[in-house]
Coordinates of C-alpha atoms and ligand atoms in Angstrom, one line a residue:
X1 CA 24.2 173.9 -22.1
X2 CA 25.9 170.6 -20.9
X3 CA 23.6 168.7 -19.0
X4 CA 20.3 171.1 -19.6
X5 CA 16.9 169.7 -19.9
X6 CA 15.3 169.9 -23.3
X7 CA 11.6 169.5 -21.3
X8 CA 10.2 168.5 -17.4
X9 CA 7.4 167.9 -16.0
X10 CA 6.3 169.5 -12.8
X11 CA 3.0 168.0 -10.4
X12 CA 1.9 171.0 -8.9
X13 CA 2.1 174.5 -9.5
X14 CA 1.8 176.1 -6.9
X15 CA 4.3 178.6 -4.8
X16 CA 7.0 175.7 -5.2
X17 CA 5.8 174.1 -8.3
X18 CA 5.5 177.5 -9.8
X19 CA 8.6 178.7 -9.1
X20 CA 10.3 176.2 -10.7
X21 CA 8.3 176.6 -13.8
X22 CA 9.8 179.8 -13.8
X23 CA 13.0 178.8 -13.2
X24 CA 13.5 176.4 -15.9
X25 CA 11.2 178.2 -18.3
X26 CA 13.3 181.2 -17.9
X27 CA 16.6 179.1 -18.4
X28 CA 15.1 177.9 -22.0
X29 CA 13.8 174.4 -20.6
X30 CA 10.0 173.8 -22.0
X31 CA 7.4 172.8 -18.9
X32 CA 5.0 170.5 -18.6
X33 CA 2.5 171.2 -16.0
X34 CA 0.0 169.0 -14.1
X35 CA -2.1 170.6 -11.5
X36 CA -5.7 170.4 -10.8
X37 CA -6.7 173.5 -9.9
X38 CA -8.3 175.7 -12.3
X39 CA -6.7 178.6 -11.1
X40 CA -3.2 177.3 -11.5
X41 CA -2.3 179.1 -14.5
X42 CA -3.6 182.3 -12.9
X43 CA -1.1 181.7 -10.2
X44 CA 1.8 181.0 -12.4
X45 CA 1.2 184.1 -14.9
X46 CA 2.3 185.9 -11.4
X47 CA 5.0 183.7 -10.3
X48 CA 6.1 184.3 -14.1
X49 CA 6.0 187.9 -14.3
X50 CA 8.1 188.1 -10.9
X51 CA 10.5 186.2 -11.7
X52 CA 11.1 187.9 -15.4
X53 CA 11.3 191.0 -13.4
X54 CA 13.6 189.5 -11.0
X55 CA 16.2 187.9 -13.8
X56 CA 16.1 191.3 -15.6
X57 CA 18.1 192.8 -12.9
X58 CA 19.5 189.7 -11.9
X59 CA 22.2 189.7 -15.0
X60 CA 22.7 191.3 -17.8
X61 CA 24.2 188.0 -19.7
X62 CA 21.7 187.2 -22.3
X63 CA 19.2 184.6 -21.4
X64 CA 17.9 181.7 -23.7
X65 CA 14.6 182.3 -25.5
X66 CA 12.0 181.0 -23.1
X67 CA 11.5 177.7 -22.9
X68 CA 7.5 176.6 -23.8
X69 CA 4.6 176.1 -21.7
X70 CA 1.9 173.2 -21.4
X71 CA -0.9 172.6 -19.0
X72 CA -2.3 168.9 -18.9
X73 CA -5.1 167.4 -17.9
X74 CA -3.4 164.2 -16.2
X75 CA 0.1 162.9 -15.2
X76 CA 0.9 160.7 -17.8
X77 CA 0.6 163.6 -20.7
X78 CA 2.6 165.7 -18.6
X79 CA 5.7 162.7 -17.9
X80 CA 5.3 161.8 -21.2
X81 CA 9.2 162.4 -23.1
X82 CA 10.3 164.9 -20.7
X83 CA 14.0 164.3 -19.0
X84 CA 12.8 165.1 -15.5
X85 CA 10.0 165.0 -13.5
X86 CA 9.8 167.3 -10.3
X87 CA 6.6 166.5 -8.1
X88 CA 5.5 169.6 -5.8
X89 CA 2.4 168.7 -4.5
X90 CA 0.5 169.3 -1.0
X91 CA 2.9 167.7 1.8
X92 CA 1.0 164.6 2.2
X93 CA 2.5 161.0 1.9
X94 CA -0.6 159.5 0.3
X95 CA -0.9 162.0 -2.3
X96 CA 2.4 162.1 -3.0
X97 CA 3.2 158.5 -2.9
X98 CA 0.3 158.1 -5.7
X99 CA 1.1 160.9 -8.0
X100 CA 4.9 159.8 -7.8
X101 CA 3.7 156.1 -8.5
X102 CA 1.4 157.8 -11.7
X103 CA 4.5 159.5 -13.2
X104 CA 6.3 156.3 -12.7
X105 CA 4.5 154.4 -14.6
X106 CA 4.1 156.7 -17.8
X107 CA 8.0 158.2 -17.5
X108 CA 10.9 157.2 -19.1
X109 CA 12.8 154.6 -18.1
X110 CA 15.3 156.3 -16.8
X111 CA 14.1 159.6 -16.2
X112 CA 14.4 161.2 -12.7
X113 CA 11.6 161.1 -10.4
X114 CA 12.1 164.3 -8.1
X115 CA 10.1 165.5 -4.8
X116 CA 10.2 168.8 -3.6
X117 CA 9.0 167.3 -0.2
X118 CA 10.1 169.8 2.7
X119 CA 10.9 166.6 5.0
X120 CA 9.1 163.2 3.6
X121 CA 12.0 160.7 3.6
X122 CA 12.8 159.3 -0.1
X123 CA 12.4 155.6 0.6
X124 CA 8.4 156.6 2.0
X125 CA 8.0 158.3 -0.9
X126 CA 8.8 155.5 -3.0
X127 CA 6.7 152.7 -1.7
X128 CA 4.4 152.2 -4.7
X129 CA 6.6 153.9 -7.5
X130 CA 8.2 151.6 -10.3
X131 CA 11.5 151.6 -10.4
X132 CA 12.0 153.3 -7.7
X133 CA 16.2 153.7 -8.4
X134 CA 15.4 157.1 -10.0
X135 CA 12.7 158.5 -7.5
X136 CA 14.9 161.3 -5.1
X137 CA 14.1 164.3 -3.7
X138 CA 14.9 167.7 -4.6
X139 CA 14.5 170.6 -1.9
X140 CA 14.5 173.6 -3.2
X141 CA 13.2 176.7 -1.5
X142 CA 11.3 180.1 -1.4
X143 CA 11.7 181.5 -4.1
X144 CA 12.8 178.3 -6.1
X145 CA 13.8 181.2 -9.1
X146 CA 16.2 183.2 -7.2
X147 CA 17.2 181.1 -4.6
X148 CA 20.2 178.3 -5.4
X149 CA 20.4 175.5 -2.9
X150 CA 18.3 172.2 -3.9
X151 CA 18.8 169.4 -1.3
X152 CA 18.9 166.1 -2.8
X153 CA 18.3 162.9 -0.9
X154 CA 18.0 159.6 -2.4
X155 CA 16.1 156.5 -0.8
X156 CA 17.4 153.3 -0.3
X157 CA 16.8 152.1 -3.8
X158 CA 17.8 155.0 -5.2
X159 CA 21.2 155.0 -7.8
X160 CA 23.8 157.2 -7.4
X161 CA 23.9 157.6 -11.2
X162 CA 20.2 159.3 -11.1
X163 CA 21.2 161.8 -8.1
X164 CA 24.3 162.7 -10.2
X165 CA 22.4 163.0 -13.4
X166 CA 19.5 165.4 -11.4
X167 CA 22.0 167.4 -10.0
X168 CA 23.7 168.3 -13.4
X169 CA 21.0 169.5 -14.8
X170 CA 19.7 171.6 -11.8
X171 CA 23.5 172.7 -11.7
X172 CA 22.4 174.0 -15.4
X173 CA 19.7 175.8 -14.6
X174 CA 21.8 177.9 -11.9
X175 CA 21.4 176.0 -9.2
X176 CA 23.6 174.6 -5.8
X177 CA 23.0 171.0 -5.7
X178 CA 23.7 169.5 -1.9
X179 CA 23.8 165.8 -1.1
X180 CA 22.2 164.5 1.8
X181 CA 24.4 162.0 2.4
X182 CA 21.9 160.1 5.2
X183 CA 18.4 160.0 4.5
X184 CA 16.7 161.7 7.6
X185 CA 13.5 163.7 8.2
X186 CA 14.1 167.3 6.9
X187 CA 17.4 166.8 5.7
X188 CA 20.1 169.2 6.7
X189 CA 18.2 172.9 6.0
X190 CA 14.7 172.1 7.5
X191 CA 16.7 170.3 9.8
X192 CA 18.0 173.6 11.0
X193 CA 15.2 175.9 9.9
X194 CA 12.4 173.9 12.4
X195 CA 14.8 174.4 15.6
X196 CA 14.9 178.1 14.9
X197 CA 11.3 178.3 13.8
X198 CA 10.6 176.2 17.2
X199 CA 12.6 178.8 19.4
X200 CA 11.0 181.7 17.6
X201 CA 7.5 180.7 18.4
X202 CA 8.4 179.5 22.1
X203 CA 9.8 183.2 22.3
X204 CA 6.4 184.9 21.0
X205 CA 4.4 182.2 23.0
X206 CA 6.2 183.0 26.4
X207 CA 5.7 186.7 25.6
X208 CA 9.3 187.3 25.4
X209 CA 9.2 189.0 22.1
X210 CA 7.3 189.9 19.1
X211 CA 6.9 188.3 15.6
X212 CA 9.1 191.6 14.4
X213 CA 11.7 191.8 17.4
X214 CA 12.3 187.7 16.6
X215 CA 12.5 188.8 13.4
X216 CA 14.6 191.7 13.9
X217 CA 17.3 189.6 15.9
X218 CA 17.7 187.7 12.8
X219 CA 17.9 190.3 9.8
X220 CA 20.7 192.8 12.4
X221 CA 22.8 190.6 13.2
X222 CA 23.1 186.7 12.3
X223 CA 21.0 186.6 9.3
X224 CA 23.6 189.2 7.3
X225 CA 26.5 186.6 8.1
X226 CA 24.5 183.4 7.2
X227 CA 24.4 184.4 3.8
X228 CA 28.4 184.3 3.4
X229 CA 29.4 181.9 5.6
X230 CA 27.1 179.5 8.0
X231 CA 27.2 178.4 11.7
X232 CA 31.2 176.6 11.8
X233 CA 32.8 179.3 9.5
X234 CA 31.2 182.1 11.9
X235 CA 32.1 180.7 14.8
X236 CA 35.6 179.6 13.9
X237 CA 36.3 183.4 13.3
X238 CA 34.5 184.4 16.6
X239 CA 36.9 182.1 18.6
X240 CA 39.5 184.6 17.7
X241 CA 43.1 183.9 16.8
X242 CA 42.7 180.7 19.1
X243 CA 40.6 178.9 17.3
X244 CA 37.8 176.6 17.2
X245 CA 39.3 174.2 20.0
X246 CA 39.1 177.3 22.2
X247 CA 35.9 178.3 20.7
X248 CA 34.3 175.0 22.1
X249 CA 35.9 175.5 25.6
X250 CA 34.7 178.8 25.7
X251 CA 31.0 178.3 24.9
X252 CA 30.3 174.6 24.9
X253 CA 29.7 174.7 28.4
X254 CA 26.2 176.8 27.7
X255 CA 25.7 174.7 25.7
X256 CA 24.8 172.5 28.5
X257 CA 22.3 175.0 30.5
X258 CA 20.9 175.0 28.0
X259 CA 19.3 178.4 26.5
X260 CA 16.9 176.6 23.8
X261 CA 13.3 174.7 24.6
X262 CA 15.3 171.9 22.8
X263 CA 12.5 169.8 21.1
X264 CA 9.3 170.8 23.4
X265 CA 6.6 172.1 20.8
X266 CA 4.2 175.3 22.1
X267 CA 0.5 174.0 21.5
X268 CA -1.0 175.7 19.4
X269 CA -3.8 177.0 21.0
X270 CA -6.5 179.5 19.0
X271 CA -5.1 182.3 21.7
X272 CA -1.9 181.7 20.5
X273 CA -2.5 181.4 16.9
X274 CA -4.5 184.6 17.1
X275 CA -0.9 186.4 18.8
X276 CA 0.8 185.3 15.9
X277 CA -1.4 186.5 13.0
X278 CA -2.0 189.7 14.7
X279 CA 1.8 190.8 15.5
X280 CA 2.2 189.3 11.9
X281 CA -0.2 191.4 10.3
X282 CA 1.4 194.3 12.2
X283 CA 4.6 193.5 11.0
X284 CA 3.5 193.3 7.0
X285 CA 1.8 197.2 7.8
X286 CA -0.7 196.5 4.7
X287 CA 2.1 195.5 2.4
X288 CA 0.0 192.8 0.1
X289 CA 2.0 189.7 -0.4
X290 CA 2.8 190.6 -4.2
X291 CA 4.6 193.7 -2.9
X292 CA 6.5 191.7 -0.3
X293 CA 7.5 188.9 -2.9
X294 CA 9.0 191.7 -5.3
X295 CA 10.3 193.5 -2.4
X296 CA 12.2 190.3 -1.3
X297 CA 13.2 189.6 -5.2
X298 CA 15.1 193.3 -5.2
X299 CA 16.7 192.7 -1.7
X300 CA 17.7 189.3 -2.5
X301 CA 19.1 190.4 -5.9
X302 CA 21.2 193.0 -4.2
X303 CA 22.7 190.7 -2.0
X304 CA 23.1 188.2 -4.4
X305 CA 25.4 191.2 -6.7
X306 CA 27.2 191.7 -2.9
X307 CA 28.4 188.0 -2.8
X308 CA 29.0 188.0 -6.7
X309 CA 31.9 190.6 -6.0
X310 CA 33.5 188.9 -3.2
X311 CA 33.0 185.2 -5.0
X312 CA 31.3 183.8 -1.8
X313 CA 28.5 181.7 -1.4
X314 CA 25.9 182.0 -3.9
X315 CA 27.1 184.8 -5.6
X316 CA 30.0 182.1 -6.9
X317 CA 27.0 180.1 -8.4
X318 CA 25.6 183.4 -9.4
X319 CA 29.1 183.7 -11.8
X320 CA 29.1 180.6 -12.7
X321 CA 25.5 180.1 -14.1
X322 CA 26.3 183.6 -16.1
X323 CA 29.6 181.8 -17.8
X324 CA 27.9 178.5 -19.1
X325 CA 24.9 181.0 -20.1
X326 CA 27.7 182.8 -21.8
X327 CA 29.1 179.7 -23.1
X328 CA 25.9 178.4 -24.2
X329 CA 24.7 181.2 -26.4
X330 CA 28.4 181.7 -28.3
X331 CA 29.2 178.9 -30.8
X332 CA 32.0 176.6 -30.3
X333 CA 35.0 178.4 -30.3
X334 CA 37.4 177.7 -33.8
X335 CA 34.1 177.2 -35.8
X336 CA 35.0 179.1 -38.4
X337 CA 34.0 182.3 -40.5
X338 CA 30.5 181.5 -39.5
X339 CA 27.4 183.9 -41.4
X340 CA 28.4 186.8 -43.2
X341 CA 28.4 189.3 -41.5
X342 CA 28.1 187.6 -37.7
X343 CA 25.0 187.2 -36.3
X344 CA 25.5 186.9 -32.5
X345 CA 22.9 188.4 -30.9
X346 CA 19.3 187.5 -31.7
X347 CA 16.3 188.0 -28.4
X348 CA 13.8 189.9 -27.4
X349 CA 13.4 193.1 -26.0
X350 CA 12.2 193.0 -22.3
X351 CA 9.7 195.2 -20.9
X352 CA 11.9 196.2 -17.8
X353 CA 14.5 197.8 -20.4
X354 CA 11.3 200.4 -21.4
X355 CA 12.1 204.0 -19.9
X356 CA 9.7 207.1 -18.9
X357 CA 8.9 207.3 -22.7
X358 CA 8.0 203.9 -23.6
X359 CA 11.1 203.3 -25.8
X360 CA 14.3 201.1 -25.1
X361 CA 16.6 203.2 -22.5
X362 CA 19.6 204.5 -23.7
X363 CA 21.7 201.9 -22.1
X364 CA 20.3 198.9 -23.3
X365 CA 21.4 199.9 -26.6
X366 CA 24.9 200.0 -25.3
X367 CA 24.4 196.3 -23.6
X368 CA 23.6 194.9 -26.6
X369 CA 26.5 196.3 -28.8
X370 CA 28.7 195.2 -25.6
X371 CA 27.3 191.5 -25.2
X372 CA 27.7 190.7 -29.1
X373 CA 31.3 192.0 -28.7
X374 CA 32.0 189.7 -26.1
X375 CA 30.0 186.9 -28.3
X376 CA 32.7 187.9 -30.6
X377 CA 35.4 187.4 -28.3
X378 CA 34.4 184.2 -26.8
X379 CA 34.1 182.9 -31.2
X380 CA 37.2 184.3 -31.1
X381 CA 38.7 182.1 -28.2
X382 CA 38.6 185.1 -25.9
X383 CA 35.7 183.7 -23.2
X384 CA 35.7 184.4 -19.8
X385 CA 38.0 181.7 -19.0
X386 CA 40.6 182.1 -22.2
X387 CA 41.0 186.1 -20.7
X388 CA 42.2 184.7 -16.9
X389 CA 44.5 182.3 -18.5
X390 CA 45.8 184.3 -21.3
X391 CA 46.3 187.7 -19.5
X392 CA 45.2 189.5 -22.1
X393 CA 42.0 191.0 -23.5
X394 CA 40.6 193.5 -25.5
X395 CA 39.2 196.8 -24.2
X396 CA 37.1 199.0 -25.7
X397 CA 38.6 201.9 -26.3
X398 CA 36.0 204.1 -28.7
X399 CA 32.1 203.7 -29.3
X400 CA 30.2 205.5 -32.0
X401 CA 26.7 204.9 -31.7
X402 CA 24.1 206.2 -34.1
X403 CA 20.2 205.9 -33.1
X404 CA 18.0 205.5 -35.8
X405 CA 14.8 204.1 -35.3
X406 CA 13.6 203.7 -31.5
X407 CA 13.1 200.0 -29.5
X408 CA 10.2 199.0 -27.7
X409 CA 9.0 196.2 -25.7
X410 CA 8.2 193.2 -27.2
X411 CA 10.8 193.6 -30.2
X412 CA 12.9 190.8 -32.1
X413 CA 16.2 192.1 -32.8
X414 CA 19.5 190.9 -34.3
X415 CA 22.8 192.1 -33.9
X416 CA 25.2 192.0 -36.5
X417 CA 28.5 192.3 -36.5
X418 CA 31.2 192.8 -39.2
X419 CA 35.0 193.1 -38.7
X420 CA 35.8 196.6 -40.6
X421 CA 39.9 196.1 -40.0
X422 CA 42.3 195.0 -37.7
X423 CA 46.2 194.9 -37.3
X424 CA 48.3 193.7 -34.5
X425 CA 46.9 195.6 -31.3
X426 CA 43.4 196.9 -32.7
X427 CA 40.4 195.6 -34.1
X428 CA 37.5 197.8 -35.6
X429 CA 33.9 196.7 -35.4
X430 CA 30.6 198.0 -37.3
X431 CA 27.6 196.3 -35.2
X432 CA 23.8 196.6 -36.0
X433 CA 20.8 196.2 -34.2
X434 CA 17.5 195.2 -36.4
X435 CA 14.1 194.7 -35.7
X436 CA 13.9 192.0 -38.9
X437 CA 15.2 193.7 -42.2
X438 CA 14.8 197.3 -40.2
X439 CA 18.1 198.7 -38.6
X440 CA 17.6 200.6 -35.4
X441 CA 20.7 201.5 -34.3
X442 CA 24.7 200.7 -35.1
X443 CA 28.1 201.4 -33.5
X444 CA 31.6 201.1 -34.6
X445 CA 34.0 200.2 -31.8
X446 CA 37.7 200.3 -31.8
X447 CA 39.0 197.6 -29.5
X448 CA 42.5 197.7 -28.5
X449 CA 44.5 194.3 -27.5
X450 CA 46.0 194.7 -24.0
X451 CA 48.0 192.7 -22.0
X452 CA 46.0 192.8 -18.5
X453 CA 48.7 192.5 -15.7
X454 CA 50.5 195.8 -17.3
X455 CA 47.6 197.1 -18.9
X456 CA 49.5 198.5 -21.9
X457 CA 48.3 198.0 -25.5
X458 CA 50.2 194.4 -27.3
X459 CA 50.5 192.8 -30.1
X460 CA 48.2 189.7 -30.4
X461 CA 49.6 186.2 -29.9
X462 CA 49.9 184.4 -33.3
X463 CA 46.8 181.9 -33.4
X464 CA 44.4 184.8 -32.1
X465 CA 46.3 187.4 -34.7
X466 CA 45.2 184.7 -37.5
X467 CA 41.9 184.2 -36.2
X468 CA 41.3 187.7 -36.4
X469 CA 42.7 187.7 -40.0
X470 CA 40.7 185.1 -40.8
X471 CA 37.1 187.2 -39.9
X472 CA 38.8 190.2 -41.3
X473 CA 39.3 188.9 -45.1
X474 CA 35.7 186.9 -44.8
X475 CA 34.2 190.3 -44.7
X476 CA 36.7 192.3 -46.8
X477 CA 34.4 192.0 -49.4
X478 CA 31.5 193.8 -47.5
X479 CA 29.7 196.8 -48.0
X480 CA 31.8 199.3 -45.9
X481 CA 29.5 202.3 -44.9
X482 CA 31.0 205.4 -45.2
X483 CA 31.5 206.5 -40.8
X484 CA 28.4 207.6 -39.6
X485 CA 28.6 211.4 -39.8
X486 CA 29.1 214.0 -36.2
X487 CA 25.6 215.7 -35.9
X488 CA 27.2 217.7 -33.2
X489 CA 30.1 218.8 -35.3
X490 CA 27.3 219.9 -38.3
X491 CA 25.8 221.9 -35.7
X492 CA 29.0 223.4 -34.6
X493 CA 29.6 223.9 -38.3
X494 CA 29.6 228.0 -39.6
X495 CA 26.2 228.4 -41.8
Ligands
LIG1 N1 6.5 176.7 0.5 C1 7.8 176.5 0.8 O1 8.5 177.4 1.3 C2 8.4 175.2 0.5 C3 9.8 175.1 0.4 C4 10.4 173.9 0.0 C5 9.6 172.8 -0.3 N2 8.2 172.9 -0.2 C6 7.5 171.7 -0.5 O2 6.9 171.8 -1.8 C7 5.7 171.1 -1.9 C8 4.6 172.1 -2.4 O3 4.5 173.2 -1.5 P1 3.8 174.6 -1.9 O4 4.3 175.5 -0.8 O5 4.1 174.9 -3.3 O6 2.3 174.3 -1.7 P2 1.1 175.0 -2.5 O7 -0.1 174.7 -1.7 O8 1.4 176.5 -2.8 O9 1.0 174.3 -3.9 C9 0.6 172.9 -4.0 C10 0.0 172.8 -5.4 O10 -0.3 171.4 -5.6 C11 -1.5 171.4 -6.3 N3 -2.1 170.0 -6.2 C12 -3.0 169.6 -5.3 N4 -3.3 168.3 -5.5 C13 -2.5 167.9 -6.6 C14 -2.4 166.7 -7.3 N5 -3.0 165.6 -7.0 N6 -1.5 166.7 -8.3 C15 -0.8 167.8 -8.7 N7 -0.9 169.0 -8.0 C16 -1.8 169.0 -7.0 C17 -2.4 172.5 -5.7 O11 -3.4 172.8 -6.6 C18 -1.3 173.6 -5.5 O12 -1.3 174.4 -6.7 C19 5.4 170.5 -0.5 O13 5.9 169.2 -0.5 C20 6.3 171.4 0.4 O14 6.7 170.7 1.5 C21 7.6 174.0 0.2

């Protein structure tokens, strides 16, 4: 898909290195990955799992086919050919600095050197590297899979050309690129995120509030906003019909009192420290740290499908990582007849489509006869983007489906698809699911050409009408099975 990897490297895979292993192995993007500790496939296999989970509810567009994965022993094998290198290390300058330096030396020339660094400023970062116009950082955060914004901040040598280029291809693998225009410590979000995180502990410290009620004031009230809209946008609106001039005349005056501990730092004494891990083991009530992260994954999903129906914040990145998935997975549109019949659908079956009986649920047979009819569409120059332009579509108007061999887990299947007939408003589709030379289930859809501002049934615009024609006589010459027969009507039969 446009600017997508074909392989990176990541140093360090731990919860931030990991995470974006998932992320990009999940998007189809094979991972290189240096990190000394023998355990560090251990911890990925979980980071992996969650995240597969956590994209199985995410969409239902489908995904590419996993992208491969390699541990290495050393840096140089794992910078060797890749398109990007994202370095996630321990948040120390010295190690950092050398294992960016490493990577430098063995990468290609112009391949981007990345940090995940929370706050390390770029042009530190870059004192031993060669070449150091393609070392920037990247800040993702927690959990780098689900969660969009990277930060990126170049260094003084950095090129503009190798922050646009890094930014494209995170923008491919779903993500919100933001420039750091001025390279400062902790950028704009940590920025923000260690003032709050100051006030929070100066509140527990002084024995103001709890870890939960700090927590609590958060997740009630301003938290639910800041996931729409951030501090300006909220604060325009609470200004009222006046505005934000009157806003600032209103409030900027406490401003000046002022509420907040500003940049004094609570000293972390062992008494305090053990206030903090006590009130936070309270507050996680047993709940293991697996069972939070998936708990997070389903809440964060939920609100990520909230913001996809209202187009705001990153549920528009949400949309628009679906379309070039979309886009990616049909072939160019005008390509021809293309195989005989079409196969547009080809992946495997996940084990979070698996039911109370260990087959494929009911549905899932349904999504997959609905996503190779849209993989039809899009061939036929009805994507996503034709439809709101065109103002017309097609709707499905009848579905047969015949099961005859259950799904499970683990499967390879193809979906076939074969144009049975069509005239002027209506086209009529045979599609089957195999598991290799074995079919498992087929449907026959009638799909009816409507224009969508009336919704009424019309006649198809020339171009599309020939199109059509032009599947249609390509697989004339098909078998044409006879219409799956009614079991219910043979039961309703007389003897
Ligand atoms: N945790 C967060 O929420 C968060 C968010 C954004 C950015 N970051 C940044 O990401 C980086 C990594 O943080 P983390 O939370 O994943 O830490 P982590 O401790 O979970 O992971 C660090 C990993 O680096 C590995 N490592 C140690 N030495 C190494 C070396 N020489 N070469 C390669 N790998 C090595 C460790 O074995 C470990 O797996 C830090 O720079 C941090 O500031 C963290």
């Amino acid at each position: 898909v446009g600017e997508r990897p074909g392989s990176v490297a990541l140093l360090g895979g731990g919860v931030i290195g990991g995470g974006w292993a998932a992320r990009f192995l999940l998007n189809g993007v094979d991972v290189r990955l240096y990190d000394p500790d023998p355990r560090a496939p251990e911890v990925l296999a979980g980071m992996l799992e969650n995240a597969r989970r956590a994209y199985a509810k995410l969409t239902l567009v489908p995904l590419p086919d996993e992208g491969e994965l390699h541990f290495t022993d050393t840096v140089p094998e794992a910078v060797a050919g890749v398109d990007l290198v994202q370095e996630s290390a321990p948040e120390r300058l010295e190690l950092k600095r050398e294992l960016l330096a490493a990577a430098s030396r063995a990468a290609g020339a112009s391949v981007p050197l990345c940090s995940s660094t929370s706050g390390l400023r770029p042009t530190e970062l870059a004192a031993e590297v060669t070449g150091p116009e393609r070392l920037l950082v990247g800040h993702p955060f927690n959990p780098v899979y689900l969660l969009p914004l990277v930060e990126l901040c170049g260094g003084r040598a950095t090129d503009p050309e190798v922050l646009e280029r890094a930014g494209a291809m995170y923008r491919s693998v779903g993500m919100e690129p933001l420039t750091v225009r001025t390279e400062i410590d902790g950028f704009i979000a940590d920025r923000l995120l260690e003032a709050l995180w100051r006030e929070a502990l100066w509140l527990v410290h002084d024995g103001v509030a709890t870890v939960q009620e700090v927590d609590d004031a958060i997740r009630y009230g301003a938290g639910l906003r800041w996931a729409l809209m951030g501090t300006f946008l909220t604060y325009r609106i609470a200004g009222g019909p006046a505005g934000m001039r009157h806003f600032m005349a209103h409030f900027g005056p406490t401003l000046q009192a002022p509420w907040t501990k500003l940049t004094d730092v609570p000293e972390l004494t062992p008494g305090f420290l053990d206030t903090i891990v006590a009130q936070s083991d309270a507050q996680a009530d047993g709940r293991s740290i697996a069972e939070l992260e998936r708990w997070r994954d389903d809440a964060l999903i939920a609100v990520l499908h909230g913001l996809r129906t209202q187009g705001a914040g990153a549920g528009a990145t949400l949309s628009r990582w679906e379309r070039s998935l979309r886009d990616g997975a049909a072939p160019a549109e005008g390509s021809g007849t293309g195989d005989i019949p079409l196969r547009l659908i080809a992946r495997e079956i996940p084990a979070a489509w698996i039911d109370y009986n260990e087959h494929v649920h009911e549905s899932r047979y349904l999504q997959l006869f609905g996503d190779a009819t849209d993989a039809l569409l899009t061939r036929l120059g009805l994507g996503p983007d034709a439809v709101a332009q065109a103002g017309a579509s097609f709707y499905t108007v009848e579905t047969r489906l015949n099961h005859l061999r259950p799904l499970l887990a683990g499967d390879r299947v193809t979906v076939t698809t074969q144009v049975l007939g069509a005239d002027d408003k209506r086209l009529h589709l045979l599609h089957v699911i195999a598991r290799g030379d074995e079919p498992v289930a087929r449907a026959e859809q009638m799909l009816l050409h409507v224009d969508t501002p009336s919704g009424r049934a019309a006649a198809m615009a020339a171009p599309l009408r020939a199109r059509v024609e032009a599947l249609a006589s390509a697989h004339a010459h098909l078998a044409r099975p006879a219409p799956a027969p009614s079991l219910a009507s043979r039961l309703a039969a007389p003897a």
